[in-house]
């Protein structure tokens, strides 16, 4: 199980003085110890991470790097590959393939000396600090839950269980390809209907980006086809002005946006949806289900905000119910956009705090980080929303600093920067 | 017994070395790490955005202050620079100036295996 760890400290996050220190202490670091000592407990303990998405994998890398290898990190992840949700809407638009968004885990795993278990966590024994896998158990000193979101399909009237030919494609992978194939086989003149749920969901601008991508494909290949957005919310949830520029500009007559359009009844056989205002029949139907914290957080009983999301302390990302269980990424209740950039920033703050706590130091009481979310409106042009967030101890929340904002309009130049964002965040997470 | 003693000594040595590390970089390494999403691991960009690793400290501060007051045009950096204090900008400048400039590793791309 023990992986061959390489000391990466010198290349990862350090000032010159730190660098010198890491060379001096490099010899002292856990994995540099002679074999007799290596068999013993790692000096700063053992962290088990559930989920190798943007949040979990980033936490693993930085825990190892910033502790100079003095923490043992075990990741539990059932999937063999990392598939990026960011840019998966562009697969629907036709300007990316899923292959371009698929990555292996081996490089990070080897390079940062991560112990890896290809399995699913099915239960958490909080009292005994153990997680149950389908095969065996693991003990931890601290646990990080980073399971992303779960989908509450039973909340959709008429659906109750997932339906094979109505993909949500809200986790990139097979369903993304299935939805693309449905669009390809749909006749010109057909209708693509997408529903957006109320309440927090992952990637607030994501559905509107998807609408633009499908409309972009229709304009090129099925010019008589339409996109109908049935949004259960009162209004566009993110980058409203910018998306309206596209809906009323390039996609005028292609995209119809209907607000306050909660699903009252869905007939899955005929793909017909009834709302307060109308009955809409789809040729291709994409129901984005209501979301909540990943199943493992529910099983652990840590989804204490509306039974959906997990409340955490933003200094350490410890659960408000369980001090030695940290939760990061889409599963937490933060009042912040559930984005990949956010997930990686939370992971870094959490990693630094865990190292401090395990070393007997106080964590940084005032975390600050930058966040940006780009959306593509076609194959070339993108736009951003960007803010710095800082911890406000009085509000006990991450609050956006003055000076943030959105692009004036989508542009090709920002399309190039959005691509650079994707490659750099993939590199930060996966190398 | 002997093993336990060894463990305790190691834990102390490690805690001491890490607290020394915390004192140099404290909060700034987590803030700087959030720039990696666009500027690459440790400020070594894979392309498309400027590399920040080993950038001259004064130049860094000038650019950031310029984004902040609008004298340097930008697509997105003004929305970040305006949210940072001058002290944070100086600490970031010193942090990135000390990062070694490296060719970033290639992404571990694979074709989609269809399992998920
Ligand atoms: C269509 C779409 C477009 C998006 N575009 C953008 C974008 O442009 N920019 C942006 O910043 N964000 C974007 N996002 C949002 C982004 O993908 C998420 O915010 C991000 O993936 C959250 O990371 P995470 O680690 O919390 O969850 P995930 O990335 O979902 O990772 C969770 C991992 O945990 C594993 N897991 C779950 N349960 C268990 C268990 N019990 N045991 C073991 N492992 C488990 C899963 O297999 C998975 O690998 C988009 C999302 C979608 C759907």
Coordinates of C-alpha atoms and ligand atoms in Angstrom, one line a residue:
Chain A
X1 CA 0.0 0.0 0.0
X2 CA 2.9 2.3 0.9
X3 CA 3.7 4.3 -2.2
X4 CA 7.2 5.5 -3.0
X5 CA 7.1 9.1 -2.1
X6 CA 9.2 11.8 -3.6
X7 CA 9.9 14.9 -1.7
X8 CA 8.4 17.7 -3.7
X9 CA 8.6 20.3 -1.1
X10 CA 11.3 22.3 -2.9
X11 CA 9.3 22.7 -6.0
X12 CA 6.0 23.5 -4.2
X13 CA 5.1 26.6 -2.4
X14 CA 8.0 28.0 -0.5
X15 CA 10.0 31.1 0.0
X16 CA 13.7 30.9 -0.5
X17 CA 14.2 30.5 3.3
X18 CA 11.7 27.8 3.3
X19 CA 13.4 26.2 0.4
X20 CA 16.7 26.1 2.2
X21 CA 14.9 24.8 5.3
X22 CA 13.3 22.1 3.3
X23 CA 16.7 21.0 2.1
X24 CA 18.0 20.9 5.6
X25 CA 14.9 19.2 7.0
X26 CA 14.3 17.2 3.9
X27 CA 16.6 14.6 5.5
X28 CA 14.4 14.7 8.6
X29 CA 11.1 14.3 6.7
X30 CA 9.1 11.2 7.3
X31 CA 9.6 9.5 4.0
X32 CA 13.4 10.2 4.1
X33 CA 13.6 8.2 7.3
X34 CA 15.2 4.8 7.5
X35 CA 12.9 1.9 7.0
X36 CA 12.6 1.1 10.7
X37 CA 11.2 4.5 11.4
X38 CA 9.0 4.6 8.3
X39 CA 7.0 1.6 9.5
X40 CA 6.0 3.7 12.5
X41 CA 3.3 6.4 12.7
X42 CA 3.8 9.4 10.4
X43 CA 4.8 12.4 12.6
X44 CA 1.7 14.5 11.8
X45 CA -0.8 11.6 11.6
X46 CA -3.0 10.1 8.9
X47 CA -5.6 12.0 6.9
X48 CA -8.1 10.0 4.9
X49 CA -9.8 11.9 2.0
X50 CA -13.1 10.8 0.5
X51 CA -13.2 11.8 -3.2
X52 CA -10.6 12.7 -5.7
X53 CA -12.4 15.6 -7.5
X54 CA -11.1 19.1 -7.6
X55 CA -11.4 19.5 -3.8
X56 CA -10.1 16.2 -2.5
X57 CA -7.2 15.9 -4.9
X58 CA -6.0 19.4 -4.3
X59 CA -6.2 18.9 -0.5
X60 CA -4.2 15.7 -0.9
X61 CA -1.4 17.4 -2.9
X62 CA -1.0 20.4 -0.7
X63 CA -1.3 18.4 2.6
X64 CA 1.7 16.3 1.4
X65 CA 3.7 19.3 0.0
X66 CA 3.1 21.8 2.8
X67 CA 3.8 19.2 5.5
X68 CA 6.9 18.2 3.7
X69 CA 5.7 14.6 3.6
X70 CA 5.1 14.4 7.3
X71 CA 1.5 13.6 6.9
X72 CA 0.2 10.3 5.5
X73 CA -2.6 10.9 3.1
X74 CA -4.9 8.2 1.8
X75 CA -7.5 8.9 -0.9
X76 CA -10.6 6.8 -1.5
X77 CA -12.1 7.2 -5.0
X78 CA -14.1 4.7 -7.0
X79 CA -13.6 6.2 -10.4
X80 CA -10.5 5.2 -12.5
X81 CA -10.2 8.7 -14.2
X82 CA -10.6 12.4 -13.5
X83 CA -13.2 13.9 -15.8
X84 CA -13.5 17.7 -15.8
X85 CA -17.0 19.2 -15.4
X86 CA -15.5 22.6 -16.5
X87 CA -15.7 22.6 -20.3
X88 CA -18.0 19.6 -20.5
X89 CA -20.7 22.0 -21.8
X90 CA -18.4 22.6 -24.8
X91 CA -18.6 18.9 -25.6
X92 CA -22.4 19.5 -26.2
X93 CA -21.5 22.5 -28.3
X94 CA -19.1 20.4 -30.4
X95 CA -15.8 22.4 -29.8
X96 CA -14.4 19.9 -27.2
X97 CA -14.3 16.1 -27.0
X98 CA -14.6 14.2 -23.7
X99 CA -11.1 12.8 -24.3
X100 CA -9.7 16.4 -24.0
X101 CA -11.3 16.6 -20.5
X102 CA -10.2 13.2 -19.3
X103 CA -7.1 12.6 -17.1
X104 CA -5.2 9.9 -15.3
X105 CA -4.6 10.0 -11.5
X106 CA -1.2 8.2 -11.6
X107 CA 1.0 11.2 -11.9
X108 CA -0.3 13.1 -8.9
X109 CA -0.5 9.9 -6.9
X110 CA 3.1 9.0 -7.5
X111 CA 4.5 12.4 -7.4
X112 CA 3.0 13.4 -4.1
X113 CA 3.2 9.9 -2.4
X114 CA -0.5 9.5 -2.0
X115 CA -1.9 6.2 -0.8
X116 CA -4.8 5.3 -3.0
X117 CA -7.8 3.0 -2.5
X118 CA -10.0 2.4 -5.5
X119 CA -13.3 2.0 -3.5
X120 CA -16.3 3.9 -2.2
X121 CA -16.8 5.0 1.4
X122 CA -20.2 3.6 2.5
X123 CA -20.2 4.7 6.2
X124 CA -18.3 6.8 8.7
X125 CA -17.8 5.7 12.3
X126 CA -17.3 9.1 13.9
X127 CA -16.7 7.7 17.4
X128 CA -14.0 5.3 16.4
X129 CA -12.5 7.5 13.6
X130 CA -12.9 4.9 10.9
X131 CA -14.4 4.8 7.4
X132 CA -16.2 1.8 6.1
X133 CA -15.4 0.8 2.5
X134 CA -17.1 -1.8 0.4
X135 CA -13.9 -3.8 1.1
X136 CA -12.5 -3.2 4.5
X137 CA -12.0 -0.2 6.8
X138 CA -9.6 2.7 7.2
X139 CA -8.6 4.5 10.4
X140 CA -7.9 8.2 10.4
X141 CA -6.6 11.0 12.6
X142 CA -8.6 13.5 10.5
X143 CA -11.1 12.9 7.7
X144 CA -11.8 15.1 4.7
X145 CA -15.1 14.6 2.9
X146 CA -15.0 15.9 -0.6
X147 CA -17.7 14.0 -2.4
X148 CA -19.2 16.7 -4.6
X149 CA -23.0 16.7 -5.0
X150 CA -25.7 14.1 -4.9
X151 CA -28.9 14.4 -7.0
X152 CA -32.3 14.4 -5.4
X153 CA -34.3 13.0 -8.3
X154 CA -37.2 11.9 -6.1
X155 CA -38.0 15.6 -5.6
X156 CA -39.1 15.9 -9.3
X157 CA -42.8 15.3 -9.7
X158 CA -43.3 12.4 -12.1
X159 CA -39.6 11.2 -12.1
X160 CA -39.0 9.5 -8.7
X161 CA -36.0 7.5 -10.1
X162 CA -33.4 8.3 -12.8
X163 CA -34.7 7.7 -16.3
X164 CA -32.3 6.2 -18.8
X165 CA -33.0 8.5 -21.7
X166 CA -33.2 11.7 -19.6
X167 CA -29.6 12.4 -18.6
X168 CA -28.7 15.3 -16.3
X169 CA -25.1 15.4 -17.5
X170 CA -24.3 17.4 -14.4
X171 CA -21.3 15.1 -13.7
X172 CA -19.1 14.9 -16.7
X173 CA -18.8 11.5 -18.3
X174 CA -21.1 9.0 -20.0
X175 CA -24.1 11.2 -19.6
X176 CA -22.3 14.1 -21.4
X177 CA -21.8 11.9 -24.4
X178 CA -25.3 10.6 -24.3
X179 CA -26.8 14.1 -24.3
X180 CA -24.5 15.1 -27.2
X181 CA -25.7 12.0 -29.1
X182 CA -29.3 12.8 -28.5
X183 CA -28.7 16.3 -29.8
X184 CA -27.0 14.9 -32.9
X185 CA -29.9 12.5 -33.7
X186 CA -32.6 15.0 -33.0
X187 CA -34.3 16.3 -36.2
X188 CA -33.8 19.9 -37.3
X189 CA -36.8 21.8 -35.9
X190 CA -36.7 19.8 -32.6
X191 CA -36.8 21.3 -29.2
X192 CA -34.2 20.9 -26.5
X193 CA -35.7 21.6 -23.0
X194 CA -33.5 22.1 -19.9
X195 CA -34.8 22.6 -16.4
X196 CA -33.0 24.4 -13.6
X197 CA -33.8 23.6 -10.0
X198 CA -34.2 26.0 -7.1
X199 CA -31.8 26.1 -4.2
X200 CA -28.0 25.9 -4.4
X201 CA -26.6 23.7 -7.2
X202 CA -23.1 23.2 -8.6
X203 CA -21.9 25.9 -11.0
X204 CA -24.5 28.7 -10.9
X205 CA -23.7 29.9 -14.5
X206 CA -23.4 26.3 -15.8
X207 CA -27.0 25.9 -17.1
X208 CA -27.0 29.2 -19.0
X209 CA -23.6 28.3 -20.5
X210 CA -25.1 25.0 -21.6
X211 CA -28.0 26.7 -23.2
X212 CA -25.6 28.8 -25.2
X213 CA -23.5 25.8 -26.2
X214 CA -26.6 23.9 -27.5
X215 CA -27.8 27.0 -29.3
X216 CA -24.4 27.4 -30.9
X217 CA -24.6 23.8 -32.2
X218 CA -28.2 24.4 -33.4
X219 CA -27.2 27.5 -35.3
X220 CA -24.6 25.6 -37.2
X221 CA -26.4 22.3 -37.8
X222 CA -30.1 22.5 -36.9
X223 CA -31.1 26.1 -37.6
X224 CA -34.8 25.5 -37.1
X225 CA -34.3 24.0 -33.6
X226 CA -35.0 25.7 -30.3
X227 CA -33.7 25.7 -26.7
X228 CA -36.2 26.3 -24.0
X229 CA -34.9 27.0 -20.5
X230 CA -37.4 26.2 -17.7
X231 CA -35.8 27.9 -14.7
X232 CA -37.5 27.3 -11.4
X233 CA -35.8 30.4 -10.1
X234 CA -37.2 33.9 -10.4
X235 CA -34.3 35.0 -12.5
X236 CA -31.0 34.1 -14.1
X237 CA -28.7 33.0 -11.3
X238 CA -25.3 34.3 -12.5
X239 CA -23.9 36.8 -15.0
X240 CA -27.5 37.8 -15.8
X241 CA -26.7 40.8 -18.0
X242 CA -24.0 38.9 -19.9
X243 CA -26.2 35.9 -20.6
X244 CA -29.1 38.2 -21.7
X245 CA -26.7 39.8 -24.2
X246 CA -26.3 36.3 -25.8
X247 CA -30.0 35.2 -25.4
X248 CA -31.2 38.5 -27.0
X249 CA -28.3 38.8 -29.4
X250 CA -26.6 35.9 -31.2
X251 CA -29.2 33.4 -30.0
X252 CA -32.3 35.6 -30.5
X253 CA -35.1 33.2 -31.7
X254 CA -33.1 30.2 -30.7
X255 CA -33.1 30.4 -26.9
X256 CA -36.3 31.1 -24.9
X257 CA -35.8 31.8 -21.2
X258 CA -38.8 31.1 -19.0
X259 CA -38.4 32.0 -15.3
X260 CA -40.5 30.9 -12.2
X261 CA -41.0 27.7 -14.2
X262 CA -40.9 24.9 -11.6
X263 CA -41.8 21.4 -12.8
X264 CA -45.4 20.7 -11.6
X265 CA -45.6 17.4 -13.5
X266 CA -43.2 15.6 -15.8
X267 CA -44.3 12.8 -18.1
X268 CA -41.1 10.9 -18.8
X269 CA -42.5 8.8 -21.6
X270 CA -43.6 11.7 -23.7
X271 CA -41.0 14.1 -22.3
X272 CA -43.7 16.6 -21.5
X273 CA -43.4 19.1 -18.6
X274 CA -46.2 21.1 -17.1
X275 CA -45.5 24.3 -15.3
X276 CA -47.7 27.1 -13.8
X277 CA -47.8 28.7 -17.2
X278 CA -47.6 26.1 -19.9
X279 CA -47.1 22.6 -21.1
X280 CA -43.8 22.0 -23.0
X281 CA -42.9 18.9 -25.0
X282 CA -39.2 18.2 -25.6
X283 CA -37.4 16.2 -28.2
X284 CA -34.3 16.1 -26.0
X285 CA -34.9 16.6 -22.3
X286 CA -32.2 17.6 -19.8
X287 CA -33.5 17.8 -16.2
X288 CA -30.9 19.2 -13.9
X289 CA -32.1 17.7 -10.5
X290 CA -32.1 19.5 -7.2
X291 CA -28.8 18.9 -5.4
X292 CA -27.5 18.2 -1.9
X293 CA -24.2 17.2 -0.3
X294 CA -22.6 13.9 -1.5
X295 CA -24.1 10.8 -0.1
X296 CA -21.2 10.0 2.3
X297 CA -21.8 13.4 4.1
X298 CA -25.5 12.4 4.5
X299 CA -24.6 9.0 5.8
X300 CA -22.3 10.6 8.3
X301 CA -25.2 12.9 9.4
X302 CA -23.2 16.1 8.7
X303 CA -25.7 17.7 6.2
X304 CA -27.1 20.0 8.9
X305 CA -28.2 22.9 6.7
X306 CA -31.8 22.2 5.4
X307 CA -30.8 18.5 5.3
X308 CA -28.9 19.4 2.2
X309 CA -25.6 21.0 2.8
X310 CA -22.8 20.8 5.4
X311 CA -22.0 23.7 7.8
X312 CA -18.3 24.2 8.3
X313 CA -15.9 26.7 9.9
X314 CA -14.2 28.6 7.1
X315 CA -10.9 28.8 9.0
X316 CA -10.4 25.0 9.1
X317 CA -13.3 23.6 7.1
X318 CA -14.2 21.4 10.1
X319 CA -17.8 20.3 10.2
X320 CA -19.8 22.3 12.8
X321 CA -20.9 19.0 14.2
X322 CA -17.6 17.1 14.2
X323 CA -14.2 18.8 14.8
X324 CA -12.0 16.1 13.2
X325 CA -14.1 15.8 10.0
X326 CA -13.4 18.5 7.4
X327 CA -15.7 19.1 4.4
X328 CA -14.7 20.9 1.3
X329 CA -16.0 21.6 -2.2
X330 CA -19.6 21.4 -3.5
X331 CA -20.9 19.7 -0.4
X332 CA -20.6 22.7 2.0
X333 CA -23.1 25.4 2.7
X334 CA -21.2 28.6 2.0
X335 CA -23.5 31.1 0.2
X336 CA -20.7 31.1 -2.4
X337 CA -20.7 29.7 -6.0
X338 CA -20.0 26.0 -6.1
X339 CA -17.2 26.1 -8.5
X340 CA -14.0 24.2 -9.2
X341 CA -11.8 27.2 -8.4
X342 CA -13.7 27.6 -5.1
X343 CA -13.3 23.9 -4.3
X344 CA -9.5 24.1 -4.8
X345 CA -9.1 27.3 -2.7
X346 CA -11.1 25.7 0.1
X347 CA -8.9 22.6 -0.2
X348 CA -5.7 24.7 0.2
X349 CA -7.1 26.6 3.3
X350 CA -8.2 23.3 4.8
X351 CA -4.8 21.6 4.1
X352 CA -2.9 24.5 5.7
X353 CA -5.2 24.4 8.7
X354 CA -4.9 20.7 9.2
X355 CA -1.1 20.9 9.1
X356 CA -1.2 23.6 11.7
X357 CA -3.7 21.7 13.9
X358 CA -1.6 18.5 13.7
X359 CA 1.5 20.5 14.5
X360 CA 0.0 22.2 17.5
X361 CA -0.1 25.6 15.8
X362 CA -3.1 27.9 15.4
X363 CA -4.4 28.1 11.9
X364 CA -4.5 31.3 10.0
X365 CA -7.5 33.1 11.4
X366 CA -8.2 35.2 8.3
X367 CA -8.1 33.2 5.1
X368 CA -8.2 35.1 1.8
X369 CA -8.4 33.8 -1.8
X370 CA -9.2 34.8 -5.3
X371 CA -12.0 33.2 -7.3
X372 CA -13.0 33.3 -11.0
X373 CA -15.6 31.5 -13.1
X374 CA -15.5 31.8 -16.9
X375 CA -18.4 30.8 -19.1
X376 CA -18.2 30.1 -22.9
X377 CA -21.0 31.5 -25.0
X378 CA -19.9 29.8 -28.2
X379 CA -16.7 27.9 -29.4
X380 CA -14.5 31.1 -29.0
X381 CA -15.9 33.7 -26.7
X382 CA -16.0 33.6 -22.9
X383 CA -16.7 36.0 -20.0
X384 CA -15.9 36.0 -16.3
X385 CA -17.1 36.7 -12.9
X386 CA -14.2 37.4 -10.5
X387 CA -13.9 38.3 -6.8
X388 CA -11.5 38.1 -3.9
X389 CA -13.1 36.5 -0.9
X390 CA -11.9 37.1 2.7
X391 CA -13.0 35.6 6.0
X392 CA -15.2 37.9 8.1
X393 CA -15.0 36.7 11.7
X394 CA -18.1 38.7 12.8
X395 CA -20.2 37.1 10.1
X396 CA -18.3 33.8 10.3
X397 CA -18.4 33.7 6.5
X398 CA -16.3 34.2 3.4
X399 CA -17.3 37.6 2.1
X400 CA -16.5 39.0 -1.3
X401 CA -14.1 42.0 -1.2
X402 CA -14.8 45.3 -2.9
X403 CA -13.7 45.5 -6.5
X404 CA -14.9 42.2 -7.9
X405 CA -17.1 42.0 -11.0
X406 CA -18.0 40.6 -14.4
X407 CA -16.7 41.2 -17.9
X408 CA -18.2 44.0 -20.0
X409 CA -19.0 41.5 -22.7
X410 CA -17.9 38.0 -23.9
X411 CA -14.8 38.1 -26.0
X412 CA -12.4 35.9 -27.9
X413 CA -9.5 37.2 -25.8
X414 CA -11.3 36.0 -22.7
X415 CA -12.0 32.7 -24.5
X416 CA -8.3 32.2 -24.7
X417 CA -7.9 33.1 -21.0
X418 CA -10.7 30.7 -20.1
X419 CA -8.8 27.9 -21.9
X420 CA -5.6 29.0 -20.0
X421 CA -7.6 28.9 -16.7
X422 CA -8.7 25.3 -17.5
X423 CA -5.2 24.1 -18.3
X424 CA -3.7 25.7 -15.3
X425 CA -6.3 24.5 -12.8
X426 CA -6.0 21.0 -14.3
X427 CA -2.2 21.2 -13.8
X428 CA -2.6 22.5 -10.3
X429 CA -4.9 19.7 -9.4
X430 CA -3.5 16.8 -11.4
X431 CA 0.3 17.2 -11.4
Chain B
X1 CA 8.8 2.0 24.2
X2 CA 11.9 3.1 22.4
X3 CA 9.8 3.5 19.2
X4 CA 7.3 5.7 21.0
X5 CA 10.1 7.9 22.3
X6 CA 11.5 8.2 18.7
X7 CA 8.0 9.2 17.5
X8 CA 7.7 12.0 20.1
X9 CA 11.1 13.4 19.2
X10 CA 10.2 13.4 15.5
X11 CA 6.9 15.0 16.1
X12 CA 8.6 17.9 18.0
X13 CA 11.3 18.4 15.4
X14 CA 8.7 18.4 12.6
X15 CA 6.4 20.8 14.5
X16 CA 9.3 23.1 15.1
X17 CA 10.4 23.2 11.5
X18 CA 6.8 23.7 10.2
X19 CA 6.2 26.5 12.7
X20 CA 9.3 28.2 11.4
X21 CA 7.9 27.8 7.9
X22 CA 4.5 29.2 9.0
X23 CA 6.2 32.3 10.3
X24 CA 7.8 33.2 6.9
X25 CA 4.9 32.7 4.7
X26 CA 1.9 32.4 7.1
X27 CA -1.2 33.3 5.3
X28 CA 0.3 34.3 2.0
X29 CA 0.9 30.8 0.6
X30 CA -2.8 30.0 0.6
X31 CA -3.6 33.3 -1.1
X32 CA -0.8 32.8 -3.6
X33 CA -2.0 29.2 -4.3
X34 CA -5.4 30.5 -5.4
X35 CA -3.6 32.4 -8.2
X36 CA -2.5 29.0 -9.5
X37 CA -5.8 28.3 -11.2
X38 CA -4.8 30.9 -13.9
X39 CA -1.1 31.3 -13.4
X40 CA -0.1 27.6 -13.0
X41 CA 1.4 25.6 -10.1
X42 CA 3.7 27.9 -8.1
X43 CA 3.1 30.6 -10.7
X44 CA 4.6 28.5 -13.6
X45 CA 1.9 28.9 -16.3
X46 CA 1.2 26.2 -18.8
X47 CA 0.6 29.0 -21.3
X48 CA -1.9 31.6 -22.2
X49 CA -1.4 33.7 -19.0
X50 CA 1.8 35.3 -17.7
X51 CA 4.2 33.3 -15.5
X52 CA 4.5 34.8 -12.1
X53 CA 7.4 32.6 -10.8
X54 CA 10.6 34.6 -10.4
X55 CA 9.0 37.8 -11.5
X56 CA 10.8 41.0 -10.4
X57 CA 9.2 42.1 -7.2
X58 CA 9.0 45.8 -8.1
X59 CA 7.5 45.0 -11.5
X60 CA 5.0 42.8 -9.9
X61 CA 3.9 45.5 -7.5
X62 CA 3.7 48.1 -10.3
X63 CA 1.5 45.9 -12.4
X64 CA -0.8 45.1 -9.6
X65 CA -1.1 48.7 -8.5
X66 CA -1.7 49.6 -12.1
X67 CA -4.5 47.0 -12.4
X68 CA -6.0 48.5 -9.2
X69 CA -6.0 52.1 -10.3
X70 CA -6.8 51.4 -13.9
X71 CA -3.6 52.6 -15.4
X72 CA -2.7 49.1 -16.7
X73 CA -5.5 47.7 -18.8
X74 CA -6.7 44.1 -18.1
X75 CA -9.4 41.7 -18.8
X76 CA -9.7 40.2 -15.3
X77 CA -6.9 41.3 -13.1
X78 CA -8.5 44.5 -12.0
X79 CA -11.3 42.4 -10.4
X80 CA -8.6 40.6 -8.3
X81 CA -6.1 43.5 -7.6
X82 CA -8.9 45.8 -6.3
X83 CA -9.8 43.2 -3.7
X84 CA -6.3 42.9 -2.3
X85 CA -4.6 45.3 0.2
X86 CA -1.2 46.9 -0.6
X87 CA 0.3 44.7 2.1
X88 CA -1.0 41.6 0.5
X89 CA 0.3 42.7 -2.9
X90 CA 3.8 43.2 -1.5
X91 CA 3.7 39.9 0.2
X92 CA 2.6 38.2 -3.0
X93 CA 5.3 40.0 -5.0
X94 CA 8.0 38.7 -2.6
X95 CA 6.5 35.2 -2.6
X96 CA 6.4 34.9 -6.3
X97 CA 9.8 36.5 -6.8
X98 CA 11.2 33.6 -4.8
X99 CA 9.5 30.8 -6.7
X100 CA 11.8 29.0 -9.1
X101 CA 10.9 29.3 -12.8
X102 CA 10.3 25.9 -14.1
X103 CA 8.8 24.3 -17.2
X104 CA 5.5 23.0 -15.9
X105 CA 4.8 19.3 -16.3
X106 CA 2.6 18.1 -19.1
X107 CA -1.0 17.3 -18.2
X108 CA -1.7 13.6 -17.7
X109 CA -4.2 13.4 -20.5
X110 CA -5.9 10.0 -21.3
X111 CA -8.7 9.0 -23.6
X112 CA -12.1 8.6 -21.8
X113 CA -12.4 5.0 -20.7
X114 CA -16.2 5.1 -20.4
X115 CA -16.4 3.9 -16.8
X116 CA -18.2 6.8 -15.2
Ligands
LIG1 C1 -21.6 21.3 -16.7 C2 -20.7 21.9 -15.6 C3 -19.9 22.9 -15.9 C4 -19.0 23.5 -14.9 N1 -18.2 24.5 -15.3 C5 -17.3 25.0 -14.4 C6 -16.4 26.0 -14.7 O1 -16.3 26.4 -15.9 N2 -15.6 26.6 -13.7 C7 -15.7 26.1 -12.5 O2 -14.9 26.6 -11.6 N3 -16.6 25.1 -12.1 C8 -17.4 24.6 -13.0 N4 -18.2 23.6 -12.6 C9 -18.3 23.2 -11.2 C10 -17.3 22.2 -10.8 O3 -17.3 21.1 -11.6 C11 -17.5 21.7 -9.3 O4 -17.7 22.9 -8.5 C12 -16.4 20.9 -8.8 O5 -16.2 19.7 -9.6 C13 -16.5 20.6 -7.3 O6 -15.4 19.8 -6.9 P1 -15.7 18.7 -5.8 O7 -14.3 18.1 -5.5 O8 -16.5 19.3 -4.6 O9 -16.6 17.6 -6.4 P2 -16.3 16.6 -7.7 O10 -15.4 17.2 -8.6 O11 -17.6 16.1 -8.1 O12 -15.5 15.4 -7.0 C14 -16.1 14.5 -6.1 C15 -15.4 13.2 -6.1 O13 -15.8 12.4 -5.0 C16 -16.0 11.1 -5.4 N5 -16.9 10.4 -4.4 C17 -18.1 10.8 -4.1 N6 -18.7 10.0 -3.1 C18 -17.7 9.2 -2.8 C19 -17.6 8.1 -1.8 N7 -18.6 7.8 -1.0 N8 -16.4 7.4 -1.6 C20 -15.3 7.8 -2.4 N9 -15.4 8.8 -3.4 C21 -16.5 9.4 -3.5 C22 -16.5 11.2 -6.8 O14 -16.4 10.0 -7.5 C23 -15.8 12.4 -7.3 O15 -14.6 11.9 -8.0 C24 -19.1 23.0 -13.6 C25 -19.9 21.9 -13.3 C26 -20.8 21.4 -14.3 C27 -21.7 20.3 -13.9

